[in-house]
């Protein structure tokens, strides 16, 4: 079973800024991997821009020098796959930005993901009075960022809240070059979250993600929150 597959990657993911945009399903359907279907929350279709920190990263149990701690910003959306025993809810990545070429090369080669390597930085100030988080990157000499200000105390969202829907997809799906789909499990406990004020996502959306995303990601997000994060295990992928 996929859940018993060998561990591929372990790390801690922390301070996840999740800016969530409602899209027309027609934008995402061409990107849905074979064997999965779009997943909806209350009849609404979402994609998320997510910025976070990888800490103490190990691949196949090995800590690679200079590649243990780094940032990532990704654009992802949500799918599901029905098996004989359960409904598996997962994510599909449109693009993932990291600062290290080796990380991008390994992920692209082994999982056929959509990683690119760009200069990146982060600034997180969770203590009052600032309580801000910012992830920045450079694209074609342009400075881009995803940022927000925390609002209120941290809490565990209700099972049916949009925050739970966004943060509790425990599978990943990737379309492969031969038309098949790679499925892998992502294991972590439920995350506590903070609500946010003044979310900012600044970049040339059409240039980085495609013109079809620009009308949606160019608007303020439908919701934005920050998850505290935890230790994470990504299992080896299984071809469907």
PDB file of C-alpha atoms in Angstrom:
ATOM      1  CA  UNK A   1       0.000   0.000   0.000  1.00  0.00           C
ATOM      2  CA  UNK A   2       1.130   3.609  -0.649  1.00  0.00           C
ATOM      3  CA  UNK A   3       0.916   4.477   3.040  1.00  0.00           C
ATOM      4  CA  UNK A   4       3.506   1.705   3.765  1.00  0.00           C
ATOM      5  CA  UNK A   5       5.959   2.916   1.129  1.00  0.00           C
ATOM      6  CA  UNK A   6       9.469   3.794   2.201  1.00  0.00           C
ATOM      7  CA  UNK A   7      10.100   7.317   3.381  1.00  0.00           C
ATOM      8  CA  UNK A   8      11.528   9.520   0.633  1.00  0.00           C
ATOM      9  CA  UNK A   9      11.826  12.820   2.496  1.00  0.00           C
ATOM     10  CA  UNK A  10      11.529  14.003   6.068  1.00  0.00           C
ATOM     11  CA  UNK A  11      11.592  17.606   7.272  1.00  0.00           C
ATOM     12  CA  UNK A  12       9.840  20.187   9.366  1.00  0.00           C
ATOM     13  CA  UNK A  13       7.524  22.549   7.498  1.00  0.00           C
ATOM     14  CA  UNK A  14       6.924  25.741   9.468  1.00  0.00           C
ATOM     15  CA  UNK A  15       5.113  29.081   9.149  1.00  0.00           C
ATOM     16  CA  UNK A  16       3.010  28.186   6.115  1.00  0.00           C
ATOM     17  CA  UNK A  17       1.337  31.233   4.568  1.00  0.00           C
ATOM     18  CA  UNK A  18      -1.680  29.927   2.628  1.00  0.00           C
ATOM     19  CA  UNK A  19      -3.369  32.462   0.334  1.00  0.00           C
ATOM     20  CA  UNK A  20      -6.418  30.837  -1.263  1.00  0.00           C
ATOM     21  CA  UNK A  21      -8.051  31.913  -4.509  1.00  0.00           C
ATOM     22  CA  UNK A  22     -11.368  30.803  -5.961  1.00  0.00           C
ATOM     23  CA  UNK A  23     -10.995  29.766  -9.614  1.00  0.00           C
ATOM     24  CA  UNK A  24     -13.240  28.595 -12.387  1.00  0.00           C
ATOM     25  CA  UNK A  25     -12.862  24.789 -12.548  1.00  0.00           C
ATOM     26  CA  UNK A  26     -12.232  25.025 -16.296  1.00  0.00           C
ATOM     27  CA  UNK A  27      -8.841  26.631 -15.560  1.00  0.00           C
ATOM     28  CA  UNK A  28      -7.649  23.592 -13.599  1.00  0.00           C
ATOM     29  CA  UNK A  29      -9.277  20.642 -15.373  1.00  0.00           C
ATOM     30  CA  UNK A  30      -6.545  20.388 -18.071  1.00  0.00           C
ATOM     31  CA  UNK A  31      -3.997  19.967 -15.237  1.00  0.00           C
ATOM     32  CA  UNK A  32      -5.846  17.237 -13.306  1.00  0.00           C
ATOM     33  CA  UNK A  33      -3.784  13.991 -13.269  1.00  0.00           C
ATOM     34  CA  UNK A  34      -5.372  10.834 -14.670  1.00  0.00           C
ATOM     35  CA  UNK A  35      -7.405   8.936 -12.085  1.00  0.00           C
ATOM     36  CA  UNK A  36      -8.216  11.996  -9.965  1.00  0.00           C
ATOM     37  CA  UNK A  37     -10.944  14.631 -10.017  1.00  0.00           C
ATOM     38  CA  UNK A  38     -11.124  18.189  -8.715  1.00  0.00           C
ATOM     39  CA  UNK A  39     -11.946  18.518  -5.017  1.00  0.00           C
ATOM     40  CA  UNK A  40     -14.356  21.269  -3.946  1.00  0.00           C
ATOM     41  CA  UNK A  41     -15.119  22.970  -0.642  1.00  0.00           C
ATOM     42  CA  UNK A  42     -18.794  23.975  -0.329  1.00  0.00           C
ATOM     43  CA  UNK A  43     -19.053  23.855  -4.109  1.00  0.00           C
ATOM     44  CA  UNK A  44     -16.086  26.213  -4.575  1.00  0.00           C
ATOM     45  CA  UNK A  45     -12.879  25.447  -6.459  1.00  0.00           C
ATOM     46  CA  UNK A  46      -9.641  26.707  -4.907  1.00  0.00           C
ATOM     47  CA  UNK A  47      -5.983  27.099  -5.749  1.00  0.00           C
ATOM     48  CA  UNK A  48      -3.481  28.250  -3.132  1.00  0.00           C
ATOM     49  CA  UNK A  49      -0.216  30.145  -3.149  1.00  0.00           C
ATOM     50  CA  UNK A  50       1.755  28.670  -0.242  1.00  0.00           C
ATOM     51  CA  UNK A  51       5.030  29.939   1.209  1.00  0.00           C
ATOM     52  CA  UNK A  52       6.865  28.063   3.959  1.00  0.00           C
ATOM     53  CA  UNK A  53      10.201  26.924   5.352  1.00  0.00           C
ATOM     54  CA  UNK A  54      11.788  23.487   5.003  1.00  0.00           C
ATOM     55  CA  UNK A  55      13.929  22.739   8.081  1.00  0.00           C
ATOM     56  CA  UNK A  56      16.187  19.741   8.852  1.00  0.00           C
ATOM     57  CA  UNK A  57      15.454  18.209   5.457  1.00  0.00           C
ATOM     58  CA  UNK A  58      16.636  14.662   4.817  1.00  0.00           C
ATOM     59  CA  UNK A  59      16.309  12.678   1.586  1.00  0.00           C
ATOM     60  CA  UNK A  60      16.317   8.884   2.085  1.00  0.00           C
ATOM     61  CA  UNK A  61      17.510   9.600   5.605  1.00  0.00           C
ATOM     62  CA  UNK A  62      20.531  11.629   4.500  1.00  0.00           C
ATOM     63  CA  UNK A  63      21.022  15.312   5.316  1.00  0.00           C
ATOM     64  CA  UNK A  64      22.607  16.910   2.255  1.00  0.00           C
ATOM     65  CA  UNK A  65      25.056  19.726   3.159  1.00  0.00           C
ATOM     66  CA  UNK A  66      23.737  23.236   2.353  1.00  0.00           C
ATOM     67  CA  UNK A  67      20.314  21.778   1.444  1.00  0.00           C
ATOM     68  CA  UNK A  68      18.793  21.155   4.869  1.00  0.00           C
ATOM     69  CA  UNK A  69      17.067  24.504   5.436  1.00  0.00           C
ATOM     70  CA  UNK A  70      15.425  26.475   2.641  1.00  0.00           C
ATOM     71  CA  UNK A  71      12.233  28.253   1.565  1.00  0.00           C
ATOM     72  CA  UNK A  72       9.553  27.201  -0.894  1.00  0.00           C
ATOM     73  CA  UNK A  73       6.660  29.035  -2.555  1.00  0.00           C
ATOM     74  CA  UNK A  74       4.235  26.958  -4.589  1.00  0.00           C
ATOM     75  CA  UNK A  75       0.968  27.228  -6.471  1.00  0.00           C
ATOM     76  CA  UNK A  76      -1.229  24.195  -5.883  1.00  0.00           C
ATOM     77  CA  UNK A  77      -4.804  22.993  -6.254  1.00  0.00           C
ATOM     78  CA  UNK A  78      -6.910  20.179  -4.800  1.00  0.00           C
ATOM     79  CA  UNK A  79      -8.031  16.803  -6.117  1.00  0.00           C
ATOM     80  CA  UNK A  80      -9.425  13.548  -4.824  1.00  0.00           C
ATOM     81  CA  UNK A  81      -9.203   9.866  -5.748  1.00  0.00           C
ATOM     82  CA  UNK A  82     -11.631   7.151  -4.683  1.00  0.00           C
ATOM     83  CA  UNK A  83     -10.172   3.748  -3.809  1.00  0.00           C
ATOM     84  CA  UNK A  84     -11.976   0.613  -2.673  1.00  0.00           C
ATOM     85  CA  UNK A  85     -11.428   1.566   0.966  1.00  0.00           C
ATOM     86  CA  UNK A  86     -11.220   5.357   1.184  1.00  0.00           C
ATOM     87  CA  UNK A  87     -11.445   8.752  -0.466  1.00  0.00           C
ATOM     88  CA  UNK A  88      -7.931  10.155  -0.805  1.00  0.00           C
ATOM     89  CA  UNK A  89      -7.737  13.926  -0.890  1.00  0.00           C
ATOM     90  CA  UNK A  90      -4.587  15.384  -2.379  1.00  0.00           C
ATOM     91  CA  UNK A  91      -2.800  18.290  -3.989  1.00  0.00           C
ATOM     92  CA  UNK A  92      -1.385  18.932  -7.459  1.00  0.00           C
ATOM     93  CA  UNK A  93       1.385  21.468  -7.934  1.00  0.00           C
ATOM     94  CA  UNK A  94       1.354  23.954 -10.796  1.00  0.00           C
ATOM     95  CA  UNK A  95       4.810  25.319  -9.928  1.00  0.00           C
ATOM     96  CA  UNK A  96       7.181  25.136  -6.953  1.00  0.00           C
ATOM     97  CA  UNK A  97       9.900  27.717  -6.343  1.00  0.00           C
ATOM     98  CA  UNK A  98      12.976  26.823  -4.262  1.00  0.00           C
ATOM     99  CA  UNK A  99      16.408  28.486  -3.940  1.00  0.00           C
ATOM    100  CA  UNK A 100      18.594  25.430  -4.688  1.00  0.00           C
ATOM    101  CA  UNK A 101      19.103  23.931  -8.149  1.00  0.00           C
ATOM    102  CA  UNK A 102      19.836  20.472  -6.764  1.00  0.00           C
ATOM    103  CA  UNK A 103      16.500  20.347  -4.935  1.00  0.00           C
ATOM    104  CA  UNK A 104      14.621  21.292  -8.098  1.00  0.00           C
ATOM    105  CA  UNK A 105      16.560  18.772 -10.204  1.00  0.00           C
ATOM    106  CA  UNK A 106      15.935  15.830  -7.847  1.00  0.00           C
ATOM    107  CA  UNK A 107      12.208  16.537  -7.444  1.00  0.00           C
ATOM    108  CA  UNK A 108      11.696  17.038 -11.161  1.00  0.00           C
ATOM    109  CA  UNK A 109      13.618  13.886 -12.066  1.00  0.00           C
ATOM    110  CA  UNK A 110      12.034  11.550  -9.495  1.00  0.00           C
ATOM    111  CA  UNK A 111       8.482  12.932  -9.318  1.00  0.00           C
ATOM    112  CA  UNK A 112       8.142  14.918 -12.571  1.00  0.00           C
ATOM    113  CA  UNK A 113       7.205  17.923 -10.453  1.00  0.00           C
ATOM    114  CA  UNK A 114       7.340  21.542 -11.651  1.00  0.00           C
ATOM    115  CA  UNK A 115      10.219  22.939  -9.569  1.00  0.00           C
ATOM    116  CA  UNK A 116      12.263  25.987 -10.537  1.00  0.00           C
ATOM    117  CA  UNK A 117      15.265  27.445  -8.682  1.00  0.00           C
ATOM    118  CA  UNK A 118      15.213  31.192  -7.989  1.00  0.00           C
ATOM    119  CA  UNK A 119      16.881  33.462  -5.380  1.00  0.00           C
ATOM    120  CA  UNK A 120      14.664  33.474  -2.274  1.00  0.00           C
ATOM    121  CA  UNK A 121      14.427  34.959   1.223  1.00  0.00           C
ATOM    122  CA  UNK A 122      12.044  35.064   4.173  1.00  0.00           C
ATOM    123  CA  UNK A 123      11.349  37.349   7.116  1.00  0.00           C
ATOM    124  CA  UNK A 124       9.105  36.067   9.906  1.00  0.00           C
ATOM    125  CA  UNK A 125       8.332  38.112  13.000  1.00  0.00           C
ATOM    126  CA  UNK A 126       5.659  36.265  14.944  1.00  0.00           C
ATOM    127  CA  UNK A 127       6.014  38.204  18.178  1.00  0.00           C
ATOM    128  CA  UNK A 128       4.094  41.437  18.857  1.00  0.00           C
ATOM    129  CA  UNK A 129       4.009  44.112  17.674  1.00  0.00           C
ATOM    130  CA  UNK A 130       5.055  43.102  14.113  1.00  0.00           C
ATOM    131  CA  UNK A 131       3.572  39.585  13.741  1.00  0.00           C
ATOM    132  CA  UNK A 132       4.382  39.505  10.028  1.00  0.00           C
ATOM    133  CA  UNK A 133       5.641  36.841   7.630  1.00  0.00           C
ATOM    134  CA  UNK A 134       7.096  37.502   4.199  1.00  0.00           C
ATOM    135  CA  UNK A 135       8.498  35.162   1.549  1.00  0.00           C
ATOM    136  CA  UNK A 136      10.356  36.827  -1.319  1.00  0.00           C
ATOM    137  CA  UNK A 137      11.913  35.675  -4.591  1.00  0.00           C
ATOM    138  CA  UNK A 138      13.462  37.120  -7.719  1.00  0.00           C
ATOM    139  CA  UNK A 139      11.996  36.412 -11.146  1.00  0.00           C
ATOM    140  CA  UNK A 140      13.482  38.022 -14.262  1.00  0.00           C
ATOM    141  CA  UNK A 141      15.046  40.827 -12.165  1.00  0.00           C
ATOM    142  CA  UNK A 142      11.666  41.507 -10.523  1.00  0.00           C
ATOM    143  CA  UNK A 143      11.206  41.203  -6.757  1.00  0.00           C
ATOM    144  CA  UNK A 144       8.112  39.174  -5.857  1.00  0.00           C
ATOM    145  CA  UNK A 145       6.613  38.372  -2.470  1.00  0.00           C
ATOM    146  CA  UNK A 146       3.899  36.632  -0.478  1.00  0.00           C
ATOM    147  CA  UNK A 147       3.259  38.328   2.860  1.00  0.00           C
ATOM    148  CA  UNK A 148       0.672  38.839   5.605  1.00  0.00           C
ATOM    149  CA  UNK A 149       0.114  40.048   9.165  1.00  0.00           C
ATOM    150  CA  UNK A 150      -1.116  37.610  11.814  1.00  0.00           C
ATOM    151  CA  UNK A 151      -4.427  38.399  13.497  1.00  0.00           C
ATOM    152  CA  UNK A 152      -5.501  36.945  16.834  1.00  0.00           C
ATOM    153  CA  UNK A 153      -4.421  33.780  18.654  1.00  0.00           C
ATOM    154  CA  UNK A 154      -3.516  30.435  17.130  1.00  0.00           C
ATOM    155  CA  UNK A 155      -6.302  27.821  17.087  1.00  0.00           C
ATOM    156  CA  UNK A 156      -7.273  24.416  15.699  1.00  0.00           C
ATOM    157  CA  UNK A 157      -9.869  24.948  12.948  1.00  0.00           C
ATOM    158  CA  UNK A 158     -13.138  23.042  12.830  1.00  0.00           C
ATOM    159  CA  UNK A 159     -13.254  19.921  10.679  1.00  0.00           C
ATOM    160  CA  UNK A 160     -15.556  21.569   8.130  1.00  0.00           C
ATOM    161  CA  UNK A 161     -13.707  24.923   7.975  1.00  0.00           C
ATOM    162  CA  UNK A 162     -11.988  26.076   4.806  1.00  0.00           C
ATOM    163  CA  UNK A 163      -8.691  26.144   6.748  1.00  0.00           C
ATOM    164  CA  UNK A 164      -9.019  22.389   7.371  1.00  0.00           C
ATOM    165  CA  UNK A 165      -9.900  21.741   3.735  1.00  0.00           C
ATOM    166  CA  UNK A 166      -6.811  23.606   2.519  1.00  0.00           C
ATOM    167  CA  UNK A 167      -4.323  22.175   5.021  1.00  0.00           C
ATOM    168  CA  UNK A 168      -5.565  18.580   5.334  1.00  0.00           C
ATOM    169  CA  UNK A 169      -4.946  17.042   1.924  1.00  0.00           C
ATOM    170  CA  UNK A 170      -2.577  14.196   2.773  1.00  0.00           C
ATOM    171  CA  UNK A 171      -1.755  12.897  -0.711  1.00  0.00           C
ATOM    172  CA  UNK A 172       0.161  14.274  -3.673  1.00  0.00           C
ATOM    173  CA  UNK A 173      -0.564  13.520  -7.334  1.00  0.00           C
ATOM    174  CA  UNK A 174       1.696  14.201 -10.287  1.00  0.00           C
ATOM    175  CA  UNK A 175       1.037  13.547 -13.976  1.00  0.00           C
ATOM    176  CA  UNK A 176       3.916  11.576 -15.503  1.00  0.00           C
ATOM    177  CA  UNK A 177       5.474  11.873 -18.946  1.00  0.00           C
ATOM    178  CA  UNK A 178       3.911   8.583 -20.068  1.00  0.00           C
ATOM    179  CA  UNK A 179       0.395   9.722 -19.118  1.00  0.00           C
ATOM    180  CA  UNK A 180       0.227   7.798 -15.833  1.00  0.00           C
ATOM    181  CA  UNK A 181      -0.116   9.353 -12.370  1.00  0.00           C
ATOM    182  CA  UNK A 182       2.289   9.169  -9.436  1.00  0.00           C
ATOM    183  CA  UNK A 183       0.614   9.051  -6.012  1.00  0.00           C
ATOM    184  CA  UNK A 184       2.496   9.710  -2.779  1.00  0.00           C
ATOM    185  CA  UNK A 185       1.436  10.146   0.824  1.00  0.00           C
ATOM    186  CA  UNK A 186       2.302  13.203   2.937  1.00  0.00           C
ATOM    187  CA  UNK A 187       2.098  12.538   6.681  1.00  0.00           C
ATOM    188  CA  UNK A 188       1.738  15.193   9.362  1.00  0.00           C
ATOM    189  CA  UNK A 189      -0.583  15.972  12.290  1.00  0.00           C
ATOM    190  CA  UNK A 190      -3.350  18.542  12.056  1.00  0.00           C
ATOM    191  CA  UNK A 191      -1.981  22.063  12.127  1.00  0.00           C
ATOM    192  CA  UNK A 192      -3.030  25.028  14.245  1.00  0.00           C
ATOM    193  CA  UNK A 193      -3.583  28.252  12.321  1.00  0.00           C
ATOM    194  CA  UNK A 194      -3.667  32.013  12.673  1.00  0.00           C
ATOM    195  CA  UNK A 195      -6.017  34.273  10.746  1.00  0.00           C
ATOM    196  CA  UNK A 196      -4.350  37.130   8.866  1.00  0.00           C
ATOM    197  CA  UNK A 197      -4.773  40.726   7.762  1.00  0.00           C
ATOM    198  CA  UNK A 198      -3.483  42.503   4.672  1.00  0.00           C
ATOM    199  CA  UNK A 199      -2.339  39.495   2.611  1.00  0.00           C
ATOM    200  CA  UNK A 200      -0.103  40.452  -0.315  1.00  0.00           C
ATOM    201  CA  UNK A 201       0.847  38.375  -3.337  1.00  0.00           C
ATOM    202  CA  UNK A 202       2.968  40.416  -5.717  1.00  0.00           C
ATOM    203  CA  UNK A 203       4.336  38.933  -8.948  1.00  0.00           C
ATOM    204  CA  UNK A 204       3.723  38.793 -12.683  1.00  0.00           C
ATOM    205  CA  UNK A 205       1.171  35.981 -12.511  1.00  0.00           C
ATOM    206  CA  UNK A 206       0.949  35.457 -16.276  1.00  0.00           C
ATOM    207  CA  UNK A 207       4.736  35.207 -16.654  1.00  0.00           C
ATOM    208  CA  UNK A 208       5.215  32.808 -13.743  1.00  0.00           C
ATOM    209  CA  UNK A 209       2.079  30.660 -13.829  1.00  0.00           C
ATOM    210  CA  UNK A 210       0.308  31.280 -17.134  1.00  0.00           C
ATOM    211  CA  UNK A 211      -2.143  33.825 -18.489  1.00  0.00           C
ATOM    212  CA  UNK A 212      -5.126  31.671 -17.492  1.00  0.00           C
ATOM    213  CA  UNK A 213      -4.337  32.259 -13.797  1.00  0.00           C
ATOM    214  CA  UNK A 214      -3.914  36.036 -14.011  1.00  0.00           C
ATOM    215  CA  UNK A 215      -7.609  37.052 -13.677  1.00  0.00           C
ATOM    216  CA  UNK A 216      -7.900  35.073 -10.443  1.00  0.00           C
ATOM    217  CA  UNK A 217      -4.524  35.389  -8.688  1.00  0.00           C
ATOM    218  CA  UNK A 218      -4.417  39.091  -9.537  1.00  0.00           C
ATOM    219  CA  UNK A 219      -7.327  39.682  -7.137  1.00  0.00           C
ATOM    220  CA  UNK A 220      -7.260  39.617  -3.304  1.00  0.00           C
ATOM    221  CA  UNK A 221      -7.458  36.041  -1.994  1.00  0.00           C
ATOM    222  CA  UNK A 222     -10.774  34.617  -0.829  1.00  0.00           C
ATOM    223  CA  UNK A 223      -9.022  33.638   2.410  1.00  0.00           C
ATOM    224  CA  UNK A 224      -5.531  33.672   3.888  1.00  0.00           C
ATOM    225  CA  UNK A 225      -4.198  32.037   7.028  1.00  0.00           C
ATOM    226  CA  UNK A 226      -0.900  30.850   8.476  1.00  0.00           C
ATOM    227  CA  UNK A 227      -0.395  27.269   9.669  1.00  0.00           C
ATOM    228  CA  UNK A 228       2.203  26.624  12.357  1.00  0.00           C
ATOM    229  CA  UNK A 229       3.472  23.427  10.702  1.00  0.00           C
ATOM    230  CA  UNK A 230       5.156  20.304  12.063  1.00  0.00           C
ATOM    231  CA  UNK A 231       7.406  17.405  11.220  1.00  0.00           C
ATOM    232  CA  UNK A 232       6.458  15.932   7.818  1.00  0.00           C
ATOM    233  CA  UNK A 233       7.181  12.653   6.054  1.00  0.00           C
ATOM    234  CA  UNK A 234       6.782  12.289   2.290  1.00  0.00           C
ATOM    235  CA  UNK A 235       6.563   8.651   1.182  1.00  0.00           C
ATOM    236  CA  UNK A 236       7.958   7.191  -2.020  1.00  0.00           C
ATOM    237  CA  UNK A 237       5.605   7.532  -4.961  1.00  0.00           C
ATOM    238  CA  UNK A 238       3.497   4.726  -6.429  1.00  0.00           C
ATOM    239  CA  UNK A 239       2.437   4.663 -10.079  1.00  0.00           C
ATOM    240  CA  UNK A 240      -1.305   4.343 -10.649  1.00  0.00           C
TER     241      UNK A 240
END
